[in-house]
Structure formats: structure tokens, C-alpha cells
PDB file of C-alpha atoms in Angstrom:
ATOM      1  CA  MET A1360       0.100   0.087  -0.356  1.00  0.00           C
ATOM      2  CA  THR A1361       1.295   3.432  -0.853  1.00  0.00           C
ATOM      3  CA  LYS A1362       1.866   5.608   1.882  1.00  0.00           C
ATOM      4  CA  TRP A1363       1.490   9.466   1.642  1.00  0.00           C
ATOM      5  CA  PHE A1364       4.173  11.602   3.973  1.00  0.00           C
ATOM      6  CA  GLY A1365       4.754  15.408   4.309  1.00  0.00           C
ATOM      7  CA  ALA A1366       7.421  17.372   6.386  1.00  0.00           C
ATOM      8  CA  VAL A1367       6.825  20.703   8.650  1.00  0.00           C
ATOM      9  CA  PHE A1368       9.682  22.859   8.606  1.00  0.00           C
ATOM     10  CA  LEU A1369      10.442  26.328  10.448  1.00  0.00           C
ATOM     11  CA  TRP A1370       9.522  29.082   7.628  1.00  0.00           C
ATOM     12  CA  ASP A1371      12.250  31.190   8.726  1.00  0.00           C
ATOM     13  CA  SER A1372      15.062  28.622   8.794  1.00  0.00           C
ATOM     14  CA  GLY A1373      14.183  25.962   7.088  1.00  0.00           C
ATOM     15  CA  SER A1374      14.854  23.558   9.319  1.00  0.00           C
ATOM     16  CA  SER A1375      12.527  20.355   9.775  1.00  0.00           C
ATOM     17  CA  VAL A1376      10.424  19.855  13.061  1.00  0.00           C
ATOM     18  CA  GLY A1377       8.766  16.912  12.185  1.00  0.00           C
ATOM     19  CA  GLU A1378       7.357  14.556   9.518  1.00  0.00           C
ATOM     20  CA  ILE A1379       3.465  14.095   8.257  1.00  0.00           C
ATOM     21  CA  VAL A1380       2.471  10.188   8.535  1.00  0.00           C
ATOM     22  CA  GLY A1381      -0.532   8.062   8.770  1.00  0.00           C
ATOM     23  CA  HIS A1382      -2.566   8.696   5.532  1.00  0.00           C
ATOM     24  CA  SER A1383      -2.654   5.842   3.030  1.00  0.00           C
ATOM     25  CA  LYS A1384      -4.198   8.321   0.052  1.00  0.00           C
ATOM     26  CA  VAL A1385      -3.592  12.067  -0.757  1.00  0.00           C
ATOM     27  CA  ILE A1386      -3.317  14.451   2.161  1.00  0.00           C
ATOM     28  CA  ASN A1387      -5.898  17.599   1.257  1.00  0.00           C
ATOM     29  CA  THR A1388      -5.390  19.770   3.883  1.00  0.00           C
ATOM     30  CA  VAL A1389      -3.576  20.386   6.854  1.00  0.00           C
ATOM     31  CA  ASP A1390      -3.598  23.270  10.006  1.00  0.00           C
ATOM     32  CA  ILE A1391      -1.259  24.549  12.899  1.00  0.00           C
ATOM     33  CA  LYS A1392      -3.173  25.172  16.209  1.00  0.00           C
ATOM     34  CA  GLN A1393      -1.431  28.706  16.662  1.00  0.00           C
ATOM     35  CA  SER A1394      -0.511  28.366  20.438  1.00  0.00           C
ATOM     36  CA  ARG A1395       0.761  26.620  23.416  1.00  0.00           C
ATOM     37  CA  PRO A1396       0.763  23.627  23.258  1.00  0.00           C
ATOM     38  CA  TYR A1397       1.249  23.208  19.640  1.00  0.00           C
ATOM     39  CA  ARG A1398      -0.809  20.839  17.846  1.00  0.00           C
ATOM     40  CA  LEU A1399      -1.215  19.728  14.024  1.00  0.00           C
ATOM     41  CA  VAL A1400      -4.070  17.736  12.085  1.00  0.00           C
ATOM     42  CA  THR A1401      -4.483  15.989   8.804  1.00  0.00           C
ATOM     43  CA  GLY A1402      -6.950  15.167   6.842  1.00  0.00           C
ATOM     44  CA  ALA A1403      -7.207  12.881   3.596  1.00  0.00           C
ATOM     45  CA  ASP A1404      -8.374  10.897   0.597  1.00  0.00           C
ATOM     46  CA  ASP A1405      -8.277   7.802   2.692  1.00  0.00           C
ATOM     47  CA  SER A1406     -11.277   9.520   5.063  1.00  0.00           C
ATOM     48  CA  CYS A1407      -9.302  10.129   7.850  1.00  0.00           C
ATOM     49  CA  CYS A1408      -8.042  12.579   9.814  1.00  0.00           C
ATOM     50  CA  THR A1409      -4.808  12.696  11.757  1.00  0.00           C
ATOM     51  CA  PHE A1410      -3.421  14.573  14.558  1.00  0.00           C
ATOM     52  CA  PHE A1411       0.343  15.167  16.130  1.00  0.00           C
ATOM     53  CA  GLU A1412       1.592  16.704  18.841  1.00  0.00           C
ATOM     54  CA  GLY A1413       5.084  18.965  18.898  1.00  0.00           C
ATOM     55  CA  PRO A1414       6.851  20.447  17.607  1.00  0.00           C
ATOM     56  CA  PRO A1415       9.241  18.464  16.489  1.00  0.00           C
ATOM     57  CA  PHE A1416       5.737  17.035  15.537  1.00  0.00           C
ATOM     58  CA  LYS A1417       4.910  13.810  16.403  1.00  0.00           C
ATOM     59  CA  PHE A1418       2.141  11.539  15.125  1.00  0.00           C
ATOM     60  CA  LYS A1419      -0.629  10.374  18.033  1.00  0.00           C
ATOM     61  CA  PHE A1420      -3.714   8.801  16.563  1.00  0.00           C
ATOM     62  CA  THR A1421      -5.721   9.096  13.854  1.00  0.00           C
ATOM     63  CA  MET A1422      -9.207   9.621  13.574  1.00  0.00           C
ATOM     64  CA  SER A1423     -11.929   7.830  11.202  1.00  0.00           C
ATOM     65  CA  ASP A1424     -14.936   9.678  11.914  1.00  0.00           C
ATOM     66  CA  HIS A1425     -15.836  10.001   7.942  1.00  0.00           C
ATOM     67  CA  SER A1426     -16.998   8.281   5.348  1.00  0.00           C
ATOM     68  CA  ARG A1427     -15.521   9.748   2.518  1.00  0.00           C
ATOM     69  CA  PHE A1428     -12.887  12.241   1.533  1.00  0.00           C
ATOM     70  CA  VAL A1429     -11.690  14.964   4.359  1.00  0.00           C
ATOM     71  CA  ASN A1430     -11.505  18.494   2.762  1.00  0.00           C
ATOM     72  CA  CYS A1431     -10.684  21.034   5.281  1.00  0.00           C
ATOM     73  CA  VAL A1432      -9.779  20.712   8.566  1.00  0.00           C
ATOM     74  CA  ARG A1433      -9.289  23.947  10.896  1.00  0.00           C
ATOM     75  CA  PHE A1434      -8.291  25.338  14.172  1.00  0.00           C
ATOM     76  CA  SER A1435     -10.448  28.273  15.962  1.00  0.00           C
ATOM     77  CA  PRO A1436      -8.370  31.241  16.242  1.00  0.00           C
ATOM     78  CA  ASP A1437      -7.979  30.744  20.169  1.00  0.00           C
ATOM     79  CA  GLY A1438      -6.912  27.137  19.991  1.00  0.00           C
ATOM     80  CA  ASN A1439      -9.846  25.588  21.710  1.00  0.00           C
ATOM     81  CA  ARG A1440     -11.347  23.153  19.300  1.00  0.00           C
ATOM     82  CA  PHE A1441     -10.716  21.930  14.949  1.00  0.00           C
ATOM     83  CA  VAL A1442     -13.614  21.006  12.495  1.00  0.00           C
ATOM     84  CA  SER A1443     -13.009  18.494   9.624  1.00  0.00           C
ATOM     85  CA  ALA A1444     -15.144  18.742   7.001  1.00  0.00           C
ATOM     86  CA  GLY A1445     -16.055  15.791   4.564  1.00  0.00           C
ATOM     87  CA  ALA A1446     -17.331  14.887   0.964  1.00  0.00           C
ATOM     88  CA  ASP A1447     -19.840  12.703   3.127  1.00  0.00           C
ATOM     89  CA  GLY A1448     -21.465  16.358   4.018  1.00  0.00           C
ATOM     90  CA  GLN A1449     -20.253  15.776   8.200  1.00  0.00           C
ATOM     91  CA  ILE A1450     -17.878  18.626   9.635  1.00  0.00           C
ATOM     92  CA  ASN A1451     -16.745  17.806  13.207  1.00  0.00           C
ATOM     93  CA  ILE A1452     -15.732  18.799  16.020  1.00  0.00           C
ATOM     94  CA  TYR A1453     -12.730  17.741  18.348  1.00  0.00           C
ATOM     95  CA  ASP A1454     -10.947  19.254  20.976  1.00  0.00           C
ATOM     96  CA  GLY A1455      -7.934  21.723  20.147  1.00  0.00           C
ATOM     97  CA  LYS A1456      -5.413  20.499  23.088  1.00  0.00           C
ATOM     98  CA  THR A1457      -6.288  16.245  23.127  1.00  0.00           C
ATOM     99  CA  GLY A1458      -7.853  15.528  19.854  1.00  0.00           C
ATOM    100  CA  GLU A1459     -10.412  14.031  21.419  1.00  0.00           C
ATOM    101  CA  LYS A1460     -14.118  13.996  19.042  1.00  0.00           C
ATOM    102  CA  VAL A1461     -16.811  16.807  21.087  1.00  0.00           C
ATOM    103  CA  GLY A1462     -19.810  16.439  18.575  1.00  0.00           C
ATOM    104  CA  THR A1463     -20.353  17.520  15.527  1.00  0.00           C
ATOM    105  CA  LEU A1464     -22.402  20.349  13.318  1.00  0.00           C
ATOM    106  CA  GLY A1465     -26.350  19.913  12.356  1.00  0.00           C
ATOM    107  CA  GLY A1466     -26.100  16.409  13.477  1.00  0.00           C
ATOM    108  CA  GLU A1467     -25.421  13.141  10.978  1.00  0.00           C
ATOM    109  CA  LYS A1468     -25.264  16.271   7.951  1.00  0.00           C
ATOM    110  CA  ALA A1469     -24.526  19.588   7.741  1.00  0.00           C
ATOM    111  CA  HIS A1470     -24.820  19.642   4.237  1.00  0.00           C
ATOM    112  CA  GLU A1471     -26.896  17.870   1.705  1.00  0.00           C
ATOM    113  CA  GLY A1472     -23.361  18.038  -0.825  1.00  0.00           C
ATOM    114  CA  GLY A1473     -19.514  17.570   0.186  1.00  0.00           C
ATOM    115  CA  ILE A1474     -18.140  20.330   2.109  1.00  0.00           C
ATOM    116  CA  TYR A1475     -15.002  21.945   0.228  1.00  0.00           C
ATOM    117  CA  ALA A1476     -14.247  24.543   3.116  1.00  0.00           C
ATOM    118  CA  VAL A1477     -15.103  25.850   6.138  1.00  0.00           C
ATOM    119  CA  SER A1478     -13.434  29.208   8.223  1.00  0.00           C
ATOM    120  CA  TRP A1479     -13.853  30.174  12.078  1.00  0.00           C
ATOM    121  CA  SER A1480     -14.862  33.847  13.392  1.00  0.00           C
ATOM    122  CA  PRO A1481     -12.219  35.671  15.069  1.00  0.00           C
ATOM    123  CA  ASP A1482     -14.184  35.409  18.024  1.00  0.00           C
ATOM    124  CA  SER A1483     -14.157  31.191  17.533  1.00  0.00           C
ATOM    125  CA  SER A1484     -17.780  31.275  18.645  1.00  0.00           C
ATOM    126  CA  LYS A1485     -19.012  30.497  14.654  1.00  0.00           C
ATOM    127  CA  LEU A1486     -17.933  29.405  11.622  1.00  0.00           C
ATOM    128  CA  ILE A1487     -18.946  29.622   7.606  1.00  0.00           C
ATOM    129  CA  SER A1488     -19.141  26.142   6.052  1.00  0.00           C
ATOM    130  CA  ALA A1489     -18.774  26.365   1.684  1.00  0.00           C
ATOM    131  CA  SER A1490     -20.345  23.280   0.171  1.00  0.00           C
ATOM    132  CA  GLY A1491     -21.148  21.424  -3.255  1.00  0.00           C
ATOM    133  CA  ASP A1492     -24.605  21.785  -2.334  1.00  0.00           C
ATOM    134  CA  LYS A1493     -24.586  25.692  -3.459  1.00  0.00           C
ATOM    135  CA  THR A1494     -25.234  26.736  -0.086  1.00  0.00           C
ATOM    136  CA  VAL A1495     -22.783  28.267   2.739  1.00  0.00           C
ATOM    137  CA  LYS A1496     -24.158  27.893   6.054  1.00  0.00           C
ATOM    138  CA  LEU A1497     -23.296  29.979   9.047  1.00  0.00           C
ATOM    139  CA  TRP A1498     -22.730  27.748  12.453  1.00  0.00           C
ATOM    140  CA  ASP A1499     -23.048  28.871  16.213  1.00  0.00           C
ATOM    141  CA  VAL A1500     -20.588  25.788  17.159  1.00  0.00           C
ATOM    142  CA  ALA A1501     -21.536  26.133  20.999  1.00  0.00           C
ATOM    143  CA  SER A1502     -25.163  25.038  20.010  1.00  0.00           C
ATOM    144  CA  GLY A1503     -24.016  23.022  16.489  1.00  0.00           C
ATOM    145  CA  THR A1504     -27.237  25.100  15.033  1.00  0.00           C
ATOM    146  CA  ALA A1505     -26.758  26.699  11.586  1.00  0.00           C
ATOM    147  CA  VAL A1506     -27.940  30.045  12.416  1.00  0.00           C
ATOM    148  CA  THR A1507     -28.153  31.461   8.415  1.00  0.00           C
ATOM    149  CA  THR A1508     -28.242  29.274   5.033  1.00  0.00           C
ATOM    150  CA  PHE A1509     -26.508  31.396   2.417  1.00  0.00           C
ATOM    151  CA  ASN A1510     -28.201  29.770  -0.739  1.00  0.00           C
ATOM    152  CA  MET A1511     -26.402  30.686  -3.914  1.00  0.00           C
ATOM    153  CA  GLY A1512     -28.357  29.450  -6.668  1.00  0.00           C
ATOM    154  CA  ALA A1513     -29.563  26.705  -8.454  1.00  0.00           C
ATOM    155  CA  ASP A1514     -26.452  26.433 -11.446  1.00  0.00           C
ATOM    156  CA  VAL A1515     -23.847  23.691 -11.146  1.00  0.00           C
ATOM    157  CA  MET A1516     -21.048  26.562 -10.902  1.00  0.00           C
ATOM    158  CA  ASP A1517     -23.060  27.896  -7.716  1.00  0.00           C
ATOM    159  CA  GLN A1518     -21.405  24.840  -5.895  1.00  0.00           C
ATOM    160  CA  GLN A1519     -19.138  26.906  -3.493  1.00  0.00           C
ATOM    161  CA  LEU A1520     -15.982  25.831  -2.858  1.00  0.00           C
ATOM    162  CA  GLY A1521     -14.195  27.658  -0.511  1.00  0.00           C
ATOM    163  CA  CYS A1522     -15.150  30.332   1.930  1.00  0.00           C
ATOM    164  CA  LEU A1523     -13.166  32.704   4.389  1.00  0.00           C
ATOM    165  CA  TRP A1524     -14.354  35.272   7.181  1.00  0.00           C
ATOM    166  CA  GLN A1525     -12.294  38.103   7.923  1.00  0.00           C
ATOM    167  CA  LYS A1526     -13.026  40.341  10.201  1.00  0.00           C
ATOM    168  CA  ASP A1527     -16.539  41.654   9.176  1.00  0.00           C
ATOM    169  CA  HIS A1528     -16.764  40.070   6.288  1.00  0.00           C
ATOM    170  CA  LEU A1529     -17.753  36.548   4.520  1.00  0.00           C
ATOM    171  CA  LEU A1530     -16.877  35.736   1.750  1.00  0.00           C
ATOM    172  CA  SER A1531     -17.532  32.566  -0.699  1.00  0.00           C
ATOM    173  CA  ILE A1532     -16.248  31.004  -3.773  1.00  0.00           C
ATOM    174  CA  SER A1533     -18.516  29.703  -6.504  1.00  0.00           C
ATOM    175  CA  LEU A1534     -17.395  27.000  -8.813  1.00  0.00           C
ATOM    176  CA  SER A1535     -17.838  29.848 -11.799  1.00  0.00           C
ATOM    177  CA  GLY A1536     -14.504  31.620 -10.156  1.00  0.00           C
ATOM    178  CA  TYR A1537     -16.907  34.316  -8.938  1.00  0.00           C
ATOM    179  CA  ILE A1538     -16.209  35.666  -5.192  1.00  0.00           C
ATOM    180  CA  ASN A1539     -19.206  36.166  -3.381  1.00  0.00           C
ATOM    181  CA  TYR A1540     -19.489  38.907  -0.506  1.00  0.00           C
ATOM    182  CA  LEU A1541     -22.618  37.190   1.806  1.00  0.00           C
ATOM    183  CA  ASP A1542     -24.773  39.395   3.380  1.00  0.00           C
ATOM    184  CA  LYS A1543     -26.658  38.055   6.922  1.00  0.00           C
ATOM    185  CA  ASN A1544     -29.782  39.762   6.687  1.00  0.00           C
ATOM    186  CA  ASN A1545     -30.014  38.880   2.933  1.00  0.00           C
ATOM    187  CA  PRO A1546     -29.302  35.056   2.796  1.00  0.00           C
ATOM    188  CA  ASP A1547     -30.378  34.714  -0.687  1.00  0.00           C
ATOM    189  CA  ARG A1548     -28.421  37.342  -2.475  1.00  0.00           C
ATOM    190  CA  PRO A1549     -24.787  38.908  -1.933  1.00  0.00           C
ATOM    191  CA  ILE A1550     -23.757  42.273  -0.962  1.00  0.00           C
ATOM    192  CA  ARG A1551     -20.941  42.206  -3.948  1.00  0.00           C
ATOM    193  CA  THR A1552     -20.170  39.825  -6.515  1.00  0.00           C
ATOM    194  CA  ILE A1553     -16.630  40.097  -7.864  1.00  0.00           C
ATOM    195  CA  LYS A1554     -16.898  37.672 -11.255  1.00  0.00           C
ATOM    196  CA  GLY A1555     -13.352  36.296 -12.540  1.00  0.00           C
ATOM    197  CA  HIS A1556     -12.998  33.957 -15.334  1.00  0.00           C
ATOM    198  CA  SER A1557     -12.920  29.686 -14.755  1.00  0.00           C
ATOM    199  CA  LYS A1558     -10.690  29.106 -17.709  1.00  0.00           C
ATOM    200  CA  SER A1559      -7.048  31.022 -18.861  1.00  0.00           C
ATOM    201  CA  ILE A1560      -7.391  34.736 -19.549  1.00  0.00           C
ATOM    202  CA  GLN A1561      -6.241  34.458 -23.527  1.00  0.00           C
ATOM    203  CA  SER A1562      -6.256  38.314 -24.166  1.00  0.00           C
ATOM    204  CA  LEU A1563      -5.929  41.664 -22.490  1.00  0.00           C
ATOM    205  CA  THR A1564      -6.268  45.582 -23.640  1.00  0.00           C
ATOM    206  CA  VAL A1565      -6.882  48.878 -21.407  1.00  0.00           C
ATOM    207  CA  HIS A1566      -8.994  51.773 -22.834  1.00  0.00           C
ATOM    208  CA  LYS A1567     -10.619  54.864 -21.708  1.00  0.00           C
ATOM    209  CA  THR A1568     -14.415  55.056 -21.301  1.00  0.00           C
ATOM    210  CA  ASP A1569     -16.057  58.459 -20.294  1.00  0.00           C
ATOM    211  CA  GLY A1570     -12.008  59.650 -18.528  1.00  0.00           C
ATOM    212  CA  ARG A1571     -11.981  56.154 -17.336  1.00  0.00           C
ATOM    213  CA  ASN A1572      -9.609  53.329 -17.609  1.00  0.00           C
ATOM    214  CA  CYS A1573     -11.476  49.846 -18.245  1.00  0.00           C
ATOM    215  CA  ILE A1574      -9.583  46.517 -18.516  1.00  0.00           C
ATOM    216  CA  TYR A1575     -11.421  44.619 -20.902  1.00  0.00           C
ATOM    217  CA  SER A1576     -10.275  40.576 -21.037  1.00  0.00           C
ATOM    218  CA  GLY A1577     -10.963  37.461 -22.350  1.00  0.00           C
ATOM    219  CA  SER A1578     -11.094  34.250 -21.443  1.00  0.00           C
ATOM    220  CA  HIS A1579     -11.339  30.260 -23.049  1.00  0.00           C
ATOM    221  CA  ASP A1580     -14.518  30.497 -20.965  1.00  0.00           C
ATOM    222  CA  GLY A1581     -16.326  32.646 -23.290  1.00  0.00           C
ATOM    223  CA  HIS A1582     -16.548  35.578 -21.279  1.00  0.00           C
ATOM    224  CA  ILE A1583     -15.705  38.895 -21.770  1.00  0.00           C
ATOM    225  CA  ASN A1584     -15.144  41.019 -18.359  1.00  0.00           C
ATOM    226  CA  ILE A1585     -14.877  44.493 -18.295  1.00  0.00           C
ATOM    227  CA  LEU A1586     -13.155  46.120 -14.263  1.00  0.00           C
ATOM    228  CA  SER A1587     -13.558  50.059 -14.255  1.00  0.00           C
ATOM    229  CA  GLY A1588     -10.909  52.200 -12.799  1.00  0.00           C
ATOM    230  CA  ASN A1589     -10.822  55.670 -11.965  1.00  0.00           C
TER     231      ASN A1589
END
């Protein structure tokens, strides 16, 4: 059986501070607890997560709570919890220090489709999750319930592949390549959508219209986008 490995390095010196072991398929995600005692967790296509203590980081145990690929693992900013999200639609919650499972979000399933990303609120009390079911959900972690469900559309390209909680802003990324600024007061309509290309850009030009510079881009996705400047 093929074993998949990784390595941990100090960013400033490049010195090795551990090895990532314990997976039998491709590793998809990794995160490090940003406070002492330091911990590291990974998730992979073998439907498992692995837990490490360090530094130097050493393998402690495997968590087999998912039935399909694990796509995202994230520690809360305060380090007290971490979550794993998978293609099975589940989000599991663990103790950030011991790795013990302490609960789930949404019961047996947090989403009807696979979950590709999660992002914590700055105060570690909530998180958002992005799913192939074309929704983003805002969760209260203590109660394990969804506070808000953002419905992003009905088209295949409206699947949600990424998300970010940045201060007061909630963002998601659609399969179409669009970046959505989510509105908690109006979950069916983003505050703003930044439209990019989903395939390689083949042509680019700048043209001044009514005294304003505009960038025109053409792509293999069949779209021409216009970005207006000052």
C-alpha cells in the first residue's frame, strides 16, 4: 500500500520539525494550532484525519469519523477546538489540545452535498462552511446549529468551493470563479459579487471610456469581463 508523507519546516530557518505520516491516500488539508501546546492535524482522501503533537511534530493517532474524503481541517483562532469537513457532508468538532471528538454540526449531516471549506469567526464562536449543495452555512458552534443558510443559486456553477471569514466580512468562492460578499441580513442575495474567469485568460487590453480606464479581458470560458478603474 502506498503511504503519503509530508514534512514540517520552520519558515524562517527551513529546519525540519517533524514528519507527516499516517495516511494511505492523498493529503488534502493541514492546519496548525497557533498557541501552546502546539498541535497539527491533517485530512486526506482515505477519509481519515491524523493528529500530531509537537514541535517536533510526532504522530499520535488517526481519527476515522468520516465516510468519504476529508477536504478541510481548521483550528479555531483561540485553539480550543478544531473541525474537519468532508465529502460526506459532515463537520466534526474536536478538542484542540487532545484531539478528542466533542460533537458535530447539524447532526449526522451539516450539508446535503460535500463540504469543501470552513472558516472560523475571529472570536471562535461561529464558523461558515461552503458546500457543493450550492449553499454556505453560518454555524453557532456551541449549539451545533445553523444560524443562517446562504442560498447561492441552482446552477452547477453555483457550487461553493471556498470561504473566508475576514473580520466583519463573510466571503465565498463559487465554481464559476466568482467571489461573493455574503449578507447575513439577506442570505439569498450577496452584497457584492466579484466576477472573474473560470479558465485561462487569452487576451487583455486597457481602454479609456468617459475618462475612466477600463480593463477588458477575454477567456477560454467564453466570457469578456470589464474591470472599471478611476
